[in-house]
PDB file of C-alpha atoms and ligand atoms in Angstrom:
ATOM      1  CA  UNK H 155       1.754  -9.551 -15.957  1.00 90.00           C
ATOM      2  CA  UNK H 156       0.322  -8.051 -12.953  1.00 96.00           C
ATOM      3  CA  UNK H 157       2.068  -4.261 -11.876  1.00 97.00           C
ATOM      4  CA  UNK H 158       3.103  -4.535  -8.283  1.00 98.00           C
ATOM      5  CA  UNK H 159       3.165  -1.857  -6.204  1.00 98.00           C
ATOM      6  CA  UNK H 160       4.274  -1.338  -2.375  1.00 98.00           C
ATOM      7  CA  UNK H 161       2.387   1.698  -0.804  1.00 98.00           C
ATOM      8  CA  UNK H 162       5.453   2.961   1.951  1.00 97.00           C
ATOM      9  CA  UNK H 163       6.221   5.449   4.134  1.00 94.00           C
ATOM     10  CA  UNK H 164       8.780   4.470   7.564  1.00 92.00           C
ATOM     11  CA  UNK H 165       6.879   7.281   9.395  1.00 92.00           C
ATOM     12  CA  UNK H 166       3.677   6.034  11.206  1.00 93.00           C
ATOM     13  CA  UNK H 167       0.289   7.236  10.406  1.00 95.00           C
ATOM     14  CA  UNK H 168       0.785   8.793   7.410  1.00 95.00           C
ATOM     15  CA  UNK H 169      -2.243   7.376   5.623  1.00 98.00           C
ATOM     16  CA  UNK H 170      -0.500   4.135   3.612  1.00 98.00           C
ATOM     17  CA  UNK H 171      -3.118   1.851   4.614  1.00 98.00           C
ATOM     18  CA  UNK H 172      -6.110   3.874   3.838  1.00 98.00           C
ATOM     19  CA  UNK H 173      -4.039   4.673   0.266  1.00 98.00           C
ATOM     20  CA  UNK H 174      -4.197   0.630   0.257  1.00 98.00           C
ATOM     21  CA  UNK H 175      -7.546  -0.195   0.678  1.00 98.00           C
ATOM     22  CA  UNK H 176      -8.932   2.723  -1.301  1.00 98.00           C
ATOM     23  CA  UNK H 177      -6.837   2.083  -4.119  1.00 98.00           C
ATOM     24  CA  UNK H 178      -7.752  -1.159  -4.219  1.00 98.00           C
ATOM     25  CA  UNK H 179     -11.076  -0.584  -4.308  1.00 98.00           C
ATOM     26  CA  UNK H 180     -10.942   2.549  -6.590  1.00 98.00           C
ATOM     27  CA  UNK H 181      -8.741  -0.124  -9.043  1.00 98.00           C
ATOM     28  CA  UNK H 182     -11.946  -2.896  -8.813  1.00 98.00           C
ATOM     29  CA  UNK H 183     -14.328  -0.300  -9.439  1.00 96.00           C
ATOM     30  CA  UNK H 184     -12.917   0.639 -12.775  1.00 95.00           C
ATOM     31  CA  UNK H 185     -12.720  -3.065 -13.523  1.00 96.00           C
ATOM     32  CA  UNK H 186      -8.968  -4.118 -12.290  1.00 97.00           C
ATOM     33  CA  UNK H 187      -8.254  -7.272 -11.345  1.00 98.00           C
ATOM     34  CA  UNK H 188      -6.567  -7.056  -7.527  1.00 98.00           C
ATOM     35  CA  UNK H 189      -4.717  -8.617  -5.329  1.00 98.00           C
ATOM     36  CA  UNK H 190      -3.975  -6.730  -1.822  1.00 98.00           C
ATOM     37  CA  UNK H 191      -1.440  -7.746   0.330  1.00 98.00           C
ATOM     38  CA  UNK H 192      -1.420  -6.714   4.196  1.00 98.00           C
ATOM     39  CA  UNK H 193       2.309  -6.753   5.186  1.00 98.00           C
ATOM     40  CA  UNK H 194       2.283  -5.257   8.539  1.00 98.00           C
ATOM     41  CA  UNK H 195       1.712  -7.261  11.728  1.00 97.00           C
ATOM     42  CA  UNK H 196      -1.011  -4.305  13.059  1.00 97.00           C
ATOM     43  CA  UNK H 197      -2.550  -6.142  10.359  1.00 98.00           C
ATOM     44  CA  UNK H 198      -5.353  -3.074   9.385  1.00 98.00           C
ATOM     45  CA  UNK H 199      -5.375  -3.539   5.515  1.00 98.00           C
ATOM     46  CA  UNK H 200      -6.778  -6.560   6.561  1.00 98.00           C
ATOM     47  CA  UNK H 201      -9.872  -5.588   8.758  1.00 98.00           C
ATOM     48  CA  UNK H 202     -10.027  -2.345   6.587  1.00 98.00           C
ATOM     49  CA  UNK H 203     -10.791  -4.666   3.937  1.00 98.00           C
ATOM     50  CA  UNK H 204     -13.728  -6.784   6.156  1.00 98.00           C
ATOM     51  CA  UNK H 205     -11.688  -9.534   6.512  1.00 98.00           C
ATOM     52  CA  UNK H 206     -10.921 -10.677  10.681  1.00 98.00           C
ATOM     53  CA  UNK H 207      -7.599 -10.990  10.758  1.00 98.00           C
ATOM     54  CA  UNK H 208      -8.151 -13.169  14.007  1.00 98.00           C
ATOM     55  CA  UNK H 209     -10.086 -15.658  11.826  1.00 97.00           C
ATOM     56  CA  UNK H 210      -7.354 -16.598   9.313  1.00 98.00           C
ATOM     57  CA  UNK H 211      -6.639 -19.718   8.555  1.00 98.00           C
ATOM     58  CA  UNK H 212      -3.242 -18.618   6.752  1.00 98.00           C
ATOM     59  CA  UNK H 213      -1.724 -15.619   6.328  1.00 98.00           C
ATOM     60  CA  UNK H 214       1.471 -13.619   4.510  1.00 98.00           C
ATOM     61  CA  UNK H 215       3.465 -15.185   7.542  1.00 97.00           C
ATOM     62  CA  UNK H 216       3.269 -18.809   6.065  1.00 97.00           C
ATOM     63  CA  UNK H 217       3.326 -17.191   2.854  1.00 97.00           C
ATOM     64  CA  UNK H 218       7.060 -15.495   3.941  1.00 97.00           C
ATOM     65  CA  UNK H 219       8.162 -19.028   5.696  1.00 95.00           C
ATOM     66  CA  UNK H 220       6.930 -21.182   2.624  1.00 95.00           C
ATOM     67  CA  UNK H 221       4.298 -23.057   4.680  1.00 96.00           C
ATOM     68  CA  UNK H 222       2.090 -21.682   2.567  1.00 98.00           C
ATOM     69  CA  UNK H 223       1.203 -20.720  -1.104  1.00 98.00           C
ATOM     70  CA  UNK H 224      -0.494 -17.628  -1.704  1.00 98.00           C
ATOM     71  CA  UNK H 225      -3.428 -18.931  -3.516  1.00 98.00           C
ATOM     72  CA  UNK H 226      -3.796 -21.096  -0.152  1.00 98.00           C
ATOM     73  CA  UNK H 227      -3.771 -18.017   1.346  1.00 98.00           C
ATOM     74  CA  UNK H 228      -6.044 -15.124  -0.466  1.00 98.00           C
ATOM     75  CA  UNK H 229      -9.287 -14.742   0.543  1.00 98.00           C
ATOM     76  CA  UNK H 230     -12.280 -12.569  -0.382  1.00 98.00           C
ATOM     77  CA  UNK H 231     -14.422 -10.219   1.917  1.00 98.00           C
ATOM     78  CA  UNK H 232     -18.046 -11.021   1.700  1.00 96.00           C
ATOM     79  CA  UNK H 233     -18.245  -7.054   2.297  1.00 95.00           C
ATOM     80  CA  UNK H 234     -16.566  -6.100  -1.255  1.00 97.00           C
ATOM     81  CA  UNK H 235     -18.789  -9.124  -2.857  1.00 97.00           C
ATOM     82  CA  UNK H 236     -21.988  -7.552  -1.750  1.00 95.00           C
ATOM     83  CA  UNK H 237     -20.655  -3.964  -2.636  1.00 94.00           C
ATOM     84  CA  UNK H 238     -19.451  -5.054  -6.126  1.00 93.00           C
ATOM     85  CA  UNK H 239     -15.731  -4.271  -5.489  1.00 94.00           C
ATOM     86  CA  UNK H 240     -14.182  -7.024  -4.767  1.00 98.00           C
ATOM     87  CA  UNK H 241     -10.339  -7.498  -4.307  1.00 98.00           C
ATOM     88  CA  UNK H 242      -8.445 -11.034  -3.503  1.00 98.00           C
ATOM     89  CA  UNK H 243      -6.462 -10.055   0.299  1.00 98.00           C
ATOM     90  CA  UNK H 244      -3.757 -11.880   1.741  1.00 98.00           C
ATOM     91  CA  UNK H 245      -4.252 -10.965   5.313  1.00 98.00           C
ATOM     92  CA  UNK H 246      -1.746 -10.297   8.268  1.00 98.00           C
ATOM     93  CA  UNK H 247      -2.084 -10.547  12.092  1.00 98.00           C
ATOM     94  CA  UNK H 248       0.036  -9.872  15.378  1.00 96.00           C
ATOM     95  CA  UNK H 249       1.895 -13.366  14.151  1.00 95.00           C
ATOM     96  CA  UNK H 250       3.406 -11.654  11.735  1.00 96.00           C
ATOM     97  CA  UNK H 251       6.178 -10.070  14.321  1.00 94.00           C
ATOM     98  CA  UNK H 252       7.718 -12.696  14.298  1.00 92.00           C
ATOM     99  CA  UNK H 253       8.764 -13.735  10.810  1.00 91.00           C
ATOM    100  CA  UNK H 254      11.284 -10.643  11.054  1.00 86.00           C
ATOM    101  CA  UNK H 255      13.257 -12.592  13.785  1.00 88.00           C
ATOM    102  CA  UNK H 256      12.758 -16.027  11.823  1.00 92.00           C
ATOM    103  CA  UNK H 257      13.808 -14.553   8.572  1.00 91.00           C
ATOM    104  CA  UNK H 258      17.141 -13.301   9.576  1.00 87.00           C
ATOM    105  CA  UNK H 259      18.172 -17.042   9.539  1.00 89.00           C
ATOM    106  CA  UNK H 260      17.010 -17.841   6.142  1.00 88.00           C
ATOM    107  CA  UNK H 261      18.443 -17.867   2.786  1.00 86.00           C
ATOM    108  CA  UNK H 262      17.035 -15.162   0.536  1.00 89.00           C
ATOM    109  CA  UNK H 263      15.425 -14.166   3.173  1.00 93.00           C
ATOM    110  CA  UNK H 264      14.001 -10.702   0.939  1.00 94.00           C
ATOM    111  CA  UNK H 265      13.613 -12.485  -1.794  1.00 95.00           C
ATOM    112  CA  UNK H 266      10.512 -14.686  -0.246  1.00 96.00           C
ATOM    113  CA  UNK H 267       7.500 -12.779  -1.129  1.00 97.00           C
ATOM    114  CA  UNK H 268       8.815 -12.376  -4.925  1.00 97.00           C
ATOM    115  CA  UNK H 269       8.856 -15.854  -5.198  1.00 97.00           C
ATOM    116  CA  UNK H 270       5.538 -16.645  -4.126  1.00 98.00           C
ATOM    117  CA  UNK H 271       3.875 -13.891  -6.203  1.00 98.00           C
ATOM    118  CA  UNK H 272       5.021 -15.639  -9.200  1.00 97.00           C
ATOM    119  CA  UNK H 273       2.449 -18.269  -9.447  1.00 97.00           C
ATOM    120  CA  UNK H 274      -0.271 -15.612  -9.256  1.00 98.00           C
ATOM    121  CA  UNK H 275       1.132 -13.215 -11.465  1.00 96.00           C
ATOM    122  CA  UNK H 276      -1.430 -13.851 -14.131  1.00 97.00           C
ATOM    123  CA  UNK H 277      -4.554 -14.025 -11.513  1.00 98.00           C
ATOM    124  CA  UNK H 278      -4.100  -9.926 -11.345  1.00 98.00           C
ATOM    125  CA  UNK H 279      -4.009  -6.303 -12.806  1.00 97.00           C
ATOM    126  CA  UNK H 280      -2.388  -4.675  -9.859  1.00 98.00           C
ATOM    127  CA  UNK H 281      -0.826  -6.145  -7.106  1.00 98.00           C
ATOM    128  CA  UNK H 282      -0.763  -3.655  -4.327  1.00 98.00           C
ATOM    129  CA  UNK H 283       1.455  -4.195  -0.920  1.00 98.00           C
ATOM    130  CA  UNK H 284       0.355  -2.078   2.038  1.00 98.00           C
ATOM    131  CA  UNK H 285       3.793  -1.878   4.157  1.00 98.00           C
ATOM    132  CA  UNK H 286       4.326  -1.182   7.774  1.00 97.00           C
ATOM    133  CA  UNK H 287       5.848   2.196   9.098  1.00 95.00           C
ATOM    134  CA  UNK H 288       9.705   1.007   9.634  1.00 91.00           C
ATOM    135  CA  UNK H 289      12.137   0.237   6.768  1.00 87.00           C
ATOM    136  CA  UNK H 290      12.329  -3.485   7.946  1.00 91.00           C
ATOM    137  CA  UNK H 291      12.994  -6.896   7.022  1.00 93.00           C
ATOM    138  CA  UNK H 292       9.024  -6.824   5.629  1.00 96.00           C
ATOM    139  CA  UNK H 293       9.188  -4.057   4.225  1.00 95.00           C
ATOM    140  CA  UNK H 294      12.193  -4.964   1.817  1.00 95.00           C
ATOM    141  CA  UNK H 295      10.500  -8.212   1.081  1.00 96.00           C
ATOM    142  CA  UNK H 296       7.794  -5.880  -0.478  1.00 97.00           C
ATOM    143  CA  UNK H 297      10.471  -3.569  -1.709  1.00 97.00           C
ATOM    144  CA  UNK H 298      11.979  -6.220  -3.444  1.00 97.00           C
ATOM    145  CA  UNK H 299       9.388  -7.292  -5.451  1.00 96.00           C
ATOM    146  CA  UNK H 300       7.560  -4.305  -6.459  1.00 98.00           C
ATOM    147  CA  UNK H 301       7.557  -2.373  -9.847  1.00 96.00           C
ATOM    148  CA  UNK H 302       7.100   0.612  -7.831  1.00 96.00           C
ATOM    149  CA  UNK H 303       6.590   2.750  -4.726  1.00 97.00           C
ATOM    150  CA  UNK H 304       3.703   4.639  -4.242  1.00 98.00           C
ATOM    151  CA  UNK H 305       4.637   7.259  -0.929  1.00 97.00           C
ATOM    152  CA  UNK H 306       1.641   8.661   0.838  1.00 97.00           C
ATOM    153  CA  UNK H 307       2.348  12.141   2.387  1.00 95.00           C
ATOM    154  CA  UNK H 308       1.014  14.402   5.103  1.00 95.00           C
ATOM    155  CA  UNK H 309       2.106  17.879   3.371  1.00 94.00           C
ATOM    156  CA  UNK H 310       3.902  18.784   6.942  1.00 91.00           C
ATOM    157  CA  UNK H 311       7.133  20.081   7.912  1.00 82.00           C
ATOM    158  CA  UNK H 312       8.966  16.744   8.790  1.00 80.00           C
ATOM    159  CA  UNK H 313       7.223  15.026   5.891  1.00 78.00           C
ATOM    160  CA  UNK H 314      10.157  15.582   3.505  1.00 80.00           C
ATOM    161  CA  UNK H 315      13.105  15.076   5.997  1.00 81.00           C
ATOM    162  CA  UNK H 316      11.431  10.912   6.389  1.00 80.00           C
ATOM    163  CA  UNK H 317      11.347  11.115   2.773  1.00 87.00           C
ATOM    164  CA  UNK H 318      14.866  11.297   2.613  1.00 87.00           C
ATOM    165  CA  UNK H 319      15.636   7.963   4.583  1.00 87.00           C
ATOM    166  CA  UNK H 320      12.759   6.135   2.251  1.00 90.00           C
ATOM    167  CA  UNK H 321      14.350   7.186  -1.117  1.00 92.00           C
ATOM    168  CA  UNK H 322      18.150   6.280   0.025  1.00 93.00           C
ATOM    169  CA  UNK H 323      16.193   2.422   0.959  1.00 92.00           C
ATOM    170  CA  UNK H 324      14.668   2.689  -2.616  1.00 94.00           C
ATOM    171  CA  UNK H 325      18.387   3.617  -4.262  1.00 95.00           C
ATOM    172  CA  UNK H 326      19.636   1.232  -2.514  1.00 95.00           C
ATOM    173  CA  UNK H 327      17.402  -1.780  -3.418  1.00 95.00           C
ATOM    174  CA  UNK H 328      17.323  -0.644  -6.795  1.00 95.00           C
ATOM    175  CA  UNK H 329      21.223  -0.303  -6.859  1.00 95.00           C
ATOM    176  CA  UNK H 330      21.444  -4.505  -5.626  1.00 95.00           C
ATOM    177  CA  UNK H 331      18.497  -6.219  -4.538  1.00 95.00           C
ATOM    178  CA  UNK H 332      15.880  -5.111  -7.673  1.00 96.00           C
ATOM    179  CA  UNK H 333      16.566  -3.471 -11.072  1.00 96.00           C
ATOM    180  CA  UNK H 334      12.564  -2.732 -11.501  1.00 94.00           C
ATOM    181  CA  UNK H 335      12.108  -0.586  -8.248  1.00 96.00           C
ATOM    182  CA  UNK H 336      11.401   2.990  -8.861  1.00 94.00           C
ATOM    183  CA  UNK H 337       9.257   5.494  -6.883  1.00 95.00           C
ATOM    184  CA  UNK H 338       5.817   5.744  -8.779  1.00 95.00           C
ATOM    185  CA  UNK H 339       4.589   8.498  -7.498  1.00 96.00           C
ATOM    186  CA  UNK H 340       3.911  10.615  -4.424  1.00 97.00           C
ATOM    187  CA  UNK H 341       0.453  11.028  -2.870  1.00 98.00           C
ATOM    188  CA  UNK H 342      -0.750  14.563  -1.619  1.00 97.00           C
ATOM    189  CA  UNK H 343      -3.195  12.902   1.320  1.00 98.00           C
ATOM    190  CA  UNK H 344      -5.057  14.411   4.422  1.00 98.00           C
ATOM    191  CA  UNK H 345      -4.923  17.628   2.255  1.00 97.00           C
ATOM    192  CA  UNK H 346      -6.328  20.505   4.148  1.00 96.00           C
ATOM    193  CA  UNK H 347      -6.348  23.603   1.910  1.00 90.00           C
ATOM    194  CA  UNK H 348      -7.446  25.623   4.699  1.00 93.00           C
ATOM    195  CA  UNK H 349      -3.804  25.068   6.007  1.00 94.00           C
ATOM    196  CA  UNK H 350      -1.249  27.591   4.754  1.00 94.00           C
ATOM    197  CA  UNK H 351       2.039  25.412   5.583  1.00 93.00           C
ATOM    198  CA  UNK H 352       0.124  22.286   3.742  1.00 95.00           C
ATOM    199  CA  UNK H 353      -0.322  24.425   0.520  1.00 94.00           C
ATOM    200  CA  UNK H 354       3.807  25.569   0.666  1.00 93.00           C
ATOM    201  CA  UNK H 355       4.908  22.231   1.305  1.00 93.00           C
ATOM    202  CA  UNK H 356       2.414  20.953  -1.330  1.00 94.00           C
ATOM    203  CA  UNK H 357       4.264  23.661  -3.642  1.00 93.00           C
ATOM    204  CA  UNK H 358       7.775  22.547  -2.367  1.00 90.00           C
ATOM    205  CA  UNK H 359       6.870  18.386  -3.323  1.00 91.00           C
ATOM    206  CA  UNK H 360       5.913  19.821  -6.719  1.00 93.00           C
ATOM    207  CA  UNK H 361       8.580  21.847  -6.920  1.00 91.00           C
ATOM    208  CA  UNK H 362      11.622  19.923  -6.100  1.00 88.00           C
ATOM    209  CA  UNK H 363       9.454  16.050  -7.133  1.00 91.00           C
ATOM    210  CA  UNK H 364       7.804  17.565 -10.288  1.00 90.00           C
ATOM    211  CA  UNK H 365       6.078  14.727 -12.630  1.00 91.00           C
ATOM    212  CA  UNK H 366       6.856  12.393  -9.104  1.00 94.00           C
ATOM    213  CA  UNK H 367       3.810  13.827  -7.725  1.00 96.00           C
ATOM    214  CA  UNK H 368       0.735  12.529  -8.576  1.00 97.00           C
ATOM    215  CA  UNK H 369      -2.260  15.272  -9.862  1.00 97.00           C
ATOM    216  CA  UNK H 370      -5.010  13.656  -7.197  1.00 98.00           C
ATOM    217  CA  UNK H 371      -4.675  15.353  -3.823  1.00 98.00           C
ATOM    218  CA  UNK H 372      -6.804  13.654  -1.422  1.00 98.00           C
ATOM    219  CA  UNK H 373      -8.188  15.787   1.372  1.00 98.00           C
ATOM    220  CA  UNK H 374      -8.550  15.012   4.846  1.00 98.00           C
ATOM    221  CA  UNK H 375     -12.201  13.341   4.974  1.00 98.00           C
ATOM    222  CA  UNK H 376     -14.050  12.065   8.024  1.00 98.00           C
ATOM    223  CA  UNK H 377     -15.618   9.105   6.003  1.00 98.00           C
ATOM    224  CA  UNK H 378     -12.157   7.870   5.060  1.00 98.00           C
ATOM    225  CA  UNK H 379     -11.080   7.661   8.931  1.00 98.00           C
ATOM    226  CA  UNK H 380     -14.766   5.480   9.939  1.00 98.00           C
ATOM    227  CA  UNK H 381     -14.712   3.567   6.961  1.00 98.00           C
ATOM    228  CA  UNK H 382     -12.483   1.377   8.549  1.00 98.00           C
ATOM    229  CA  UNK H 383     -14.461   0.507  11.535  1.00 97.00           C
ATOM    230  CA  UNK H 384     -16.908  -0.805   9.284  1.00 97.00           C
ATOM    231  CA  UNK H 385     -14.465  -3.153   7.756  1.00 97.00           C
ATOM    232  CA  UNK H 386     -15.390  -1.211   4.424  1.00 98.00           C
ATOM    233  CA  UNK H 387     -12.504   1.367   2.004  1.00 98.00           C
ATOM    234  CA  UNK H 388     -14.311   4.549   1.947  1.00 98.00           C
ATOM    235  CA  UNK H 389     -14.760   3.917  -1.669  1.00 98.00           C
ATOM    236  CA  UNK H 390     -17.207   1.425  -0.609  1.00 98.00           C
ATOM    237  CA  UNK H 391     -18.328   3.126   2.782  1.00 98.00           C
ATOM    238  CA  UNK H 392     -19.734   6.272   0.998  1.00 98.00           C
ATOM    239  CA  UNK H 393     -18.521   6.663  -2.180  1.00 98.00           C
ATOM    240  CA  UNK H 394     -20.176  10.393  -2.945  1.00 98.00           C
ATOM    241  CA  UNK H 395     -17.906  11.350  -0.223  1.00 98.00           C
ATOM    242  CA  UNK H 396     -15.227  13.425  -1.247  1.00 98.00           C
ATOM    243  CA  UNK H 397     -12.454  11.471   0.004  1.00 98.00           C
ATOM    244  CA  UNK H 398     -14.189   8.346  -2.017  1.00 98.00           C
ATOM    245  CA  UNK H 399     -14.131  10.548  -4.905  1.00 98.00           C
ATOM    246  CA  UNK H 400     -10.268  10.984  -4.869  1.00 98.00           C
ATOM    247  CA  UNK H 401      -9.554   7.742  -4.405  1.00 98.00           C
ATOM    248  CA  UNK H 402     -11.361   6.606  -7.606  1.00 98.00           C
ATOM    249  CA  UNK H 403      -9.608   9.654  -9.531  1.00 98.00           C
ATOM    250  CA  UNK H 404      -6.484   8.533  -8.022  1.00 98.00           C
ATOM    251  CA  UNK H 405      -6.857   5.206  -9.711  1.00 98.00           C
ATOM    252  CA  UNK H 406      -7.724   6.284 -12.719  1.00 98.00           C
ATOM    253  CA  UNK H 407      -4.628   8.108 -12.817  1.00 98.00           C
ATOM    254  CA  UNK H 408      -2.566   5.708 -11.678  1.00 97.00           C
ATOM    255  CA  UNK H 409      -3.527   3.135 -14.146  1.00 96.00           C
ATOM    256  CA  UNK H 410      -3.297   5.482 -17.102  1.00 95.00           C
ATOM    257  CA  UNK H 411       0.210   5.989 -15.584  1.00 91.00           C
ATOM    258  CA  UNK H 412       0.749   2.581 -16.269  1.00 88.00           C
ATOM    259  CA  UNK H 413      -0.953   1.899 -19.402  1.00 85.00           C
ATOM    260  CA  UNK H 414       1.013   5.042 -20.856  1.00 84.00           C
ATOM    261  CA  UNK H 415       4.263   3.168 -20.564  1.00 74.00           C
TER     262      UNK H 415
HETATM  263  P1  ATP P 108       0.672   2.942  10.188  1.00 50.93           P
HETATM  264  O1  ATP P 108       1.993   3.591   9.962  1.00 50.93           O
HETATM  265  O2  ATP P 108       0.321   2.763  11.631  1.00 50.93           O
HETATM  266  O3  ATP P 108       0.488   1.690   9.388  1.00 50.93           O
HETATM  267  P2  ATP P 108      -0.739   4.296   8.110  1.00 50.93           P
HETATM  268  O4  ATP P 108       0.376   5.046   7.472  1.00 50.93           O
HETATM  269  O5  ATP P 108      -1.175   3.035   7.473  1.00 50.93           O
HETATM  270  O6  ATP P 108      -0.420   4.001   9.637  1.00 50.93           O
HETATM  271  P3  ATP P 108      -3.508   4.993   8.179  1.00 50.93           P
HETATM  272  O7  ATP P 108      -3.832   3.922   9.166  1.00 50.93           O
HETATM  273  O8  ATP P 108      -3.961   4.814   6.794  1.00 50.93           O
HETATM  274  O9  ATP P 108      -1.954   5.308   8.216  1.00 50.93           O
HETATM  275  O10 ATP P 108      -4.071   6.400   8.664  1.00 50.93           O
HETATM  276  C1  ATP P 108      -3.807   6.915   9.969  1.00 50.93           C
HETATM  277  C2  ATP P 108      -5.111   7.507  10.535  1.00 50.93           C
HETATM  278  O11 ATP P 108      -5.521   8.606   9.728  1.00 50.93           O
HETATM  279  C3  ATP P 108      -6.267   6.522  10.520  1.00 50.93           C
HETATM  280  O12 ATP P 108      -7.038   6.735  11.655  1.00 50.93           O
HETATM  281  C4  ATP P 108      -7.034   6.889   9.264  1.00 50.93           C
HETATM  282  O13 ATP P 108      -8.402   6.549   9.345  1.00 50.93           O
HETATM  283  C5  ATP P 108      -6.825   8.385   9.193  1.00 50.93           C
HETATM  284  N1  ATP P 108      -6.849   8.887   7.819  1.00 50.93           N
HETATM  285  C6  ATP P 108      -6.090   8.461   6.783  1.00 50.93           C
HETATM  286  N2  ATP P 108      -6.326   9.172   5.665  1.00 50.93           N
HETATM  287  C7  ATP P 108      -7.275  10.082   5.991  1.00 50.93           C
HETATM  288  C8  ATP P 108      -7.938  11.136   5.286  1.00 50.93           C
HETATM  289  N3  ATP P 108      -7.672  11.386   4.004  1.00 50.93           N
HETATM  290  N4  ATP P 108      -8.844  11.883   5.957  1.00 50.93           N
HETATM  291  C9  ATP P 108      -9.097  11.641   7.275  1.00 50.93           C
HETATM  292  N5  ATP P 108      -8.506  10.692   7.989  1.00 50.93           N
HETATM  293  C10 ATP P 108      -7.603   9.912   7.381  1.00 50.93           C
HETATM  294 MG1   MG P 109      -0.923   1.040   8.123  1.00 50.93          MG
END
């Protein structure tokens, strides 16, 4: 059975995309079977992962209104298959926007995306759900049928009053909507050591999250932020760059998280 995993955060630009991507490609390198899912209309996992979101025949909005299966759906980046780290992606574009307005209507209307990962549950390793920044009706679609949250975190001062609002949305999914949901871990990224109110923060996460916290702290890297523009994960960009570096360790350590259990 495949681990599924949303990578969330409500507060924009905090890095859960690039977590995303990289992850997914630090998971193929060590020989993961993955499955990336782009649930946020900006639809960035998407071209981060070489794949035009313009160009889709389907995406996770016919997935979410049933007009479509996901293995209709996935598609590969000829990118990854020419790099050697390739990950299925079930892409997301500006359409997208609208299934929150379409949804409200529905019947288990958060349950949708659960149900279609069922049928592909055996394709994977890792399913891994890149959300958008808002606690929304996407969102808790991915909420609901995750394992587990991954939180990426700028170590700033208003970092931990967002994370606040995110774990009272995890309670209270895992309180009614989904038994499984816990918070996996939290992700030390953009890490500047240089910065003295980075490092106390860092020590206040550690402090007050303790084992919550994962041990990879990925710094802020410049190849991580153009990696994207070549439709590639850093992993795959440059992958002697230190950010690349993390993101592999980061892997590793999440899937011996996993593997422990
Ligand atoms: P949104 O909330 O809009 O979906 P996000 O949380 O997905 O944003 P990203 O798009 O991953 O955040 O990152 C925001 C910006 O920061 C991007 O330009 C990205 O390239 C850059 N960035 C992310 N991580 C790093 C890093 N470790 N080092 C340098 N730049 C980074
Ligand atoms: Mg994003």
């Amino acid at each position: 059975m495949a681990k599924i995993f949303c990578v969330a955060n409500q507060k924009g630009g905090v890095g859960k995309t690039t977590t995303t991507v990289n992850l997914a490609a630090g998971l193929a390198k060590i020989g993961q079977r993955v499955l990336m899912i782009d649930l946020d209309p900006q639809g960035n996992a998407t071209m981060g992962s070489g794949v035009d979101k313009r160009k889709l025949e389907h995406t996770i909005y016919d997935v979410l209104l049933e007009s479509a299966t996901v293995a209709q759906t996935r598609v590969k980046s000829e990118k990854l298959i020419k790099a050697g780290c390739s990950y299925d992606i079930v892409g997301a574009n500006r359409e997208l926007t609208g299934a929150e307005v379409e949804l409200v209507t529905l019947e288990r209307r958060e349950k949708r995306l659960k149900q279609a990962l069922v049928a592909v549950d055996q394709d994977y390793d890792f399913i891994l759900i890149d959300c958008p920044p808002s606690l929304s009706m996407l969102t808790l679609n991915g909420l609901c049928c995750a394992n587990g949250v991954i939180v990426p975190m700028q170590c700033e001062y208003f970092a931990l009053e967002g994370l606040t609002d995110l774990v009272n949305t995890i309670k209270q999914v895992h309180a009614n909507l989904n038994k499984d949901l816990v918070i996996i871990g939290l992700l030390r990224v953009m890490f500047d050591p240089r910065i003295t109110l980075q490092q106390q923060v860092s020590e206040q996460l550690t402090a007050h999250f303790g084992g919550k916290v994962f041990n990879t702290v990925i710094p802020r890297n410049v190849r991580l932020a153009e990696a994207p523009s070549y439709g590639l994960p850093g992993v795959v960009f440059d992958p002697s760059s230190k950010g690349a570096q993390a993101f592999v360790l980061f892997a590793q350590e999440l899937a011996a998280r996993v593997w422990a259990k």
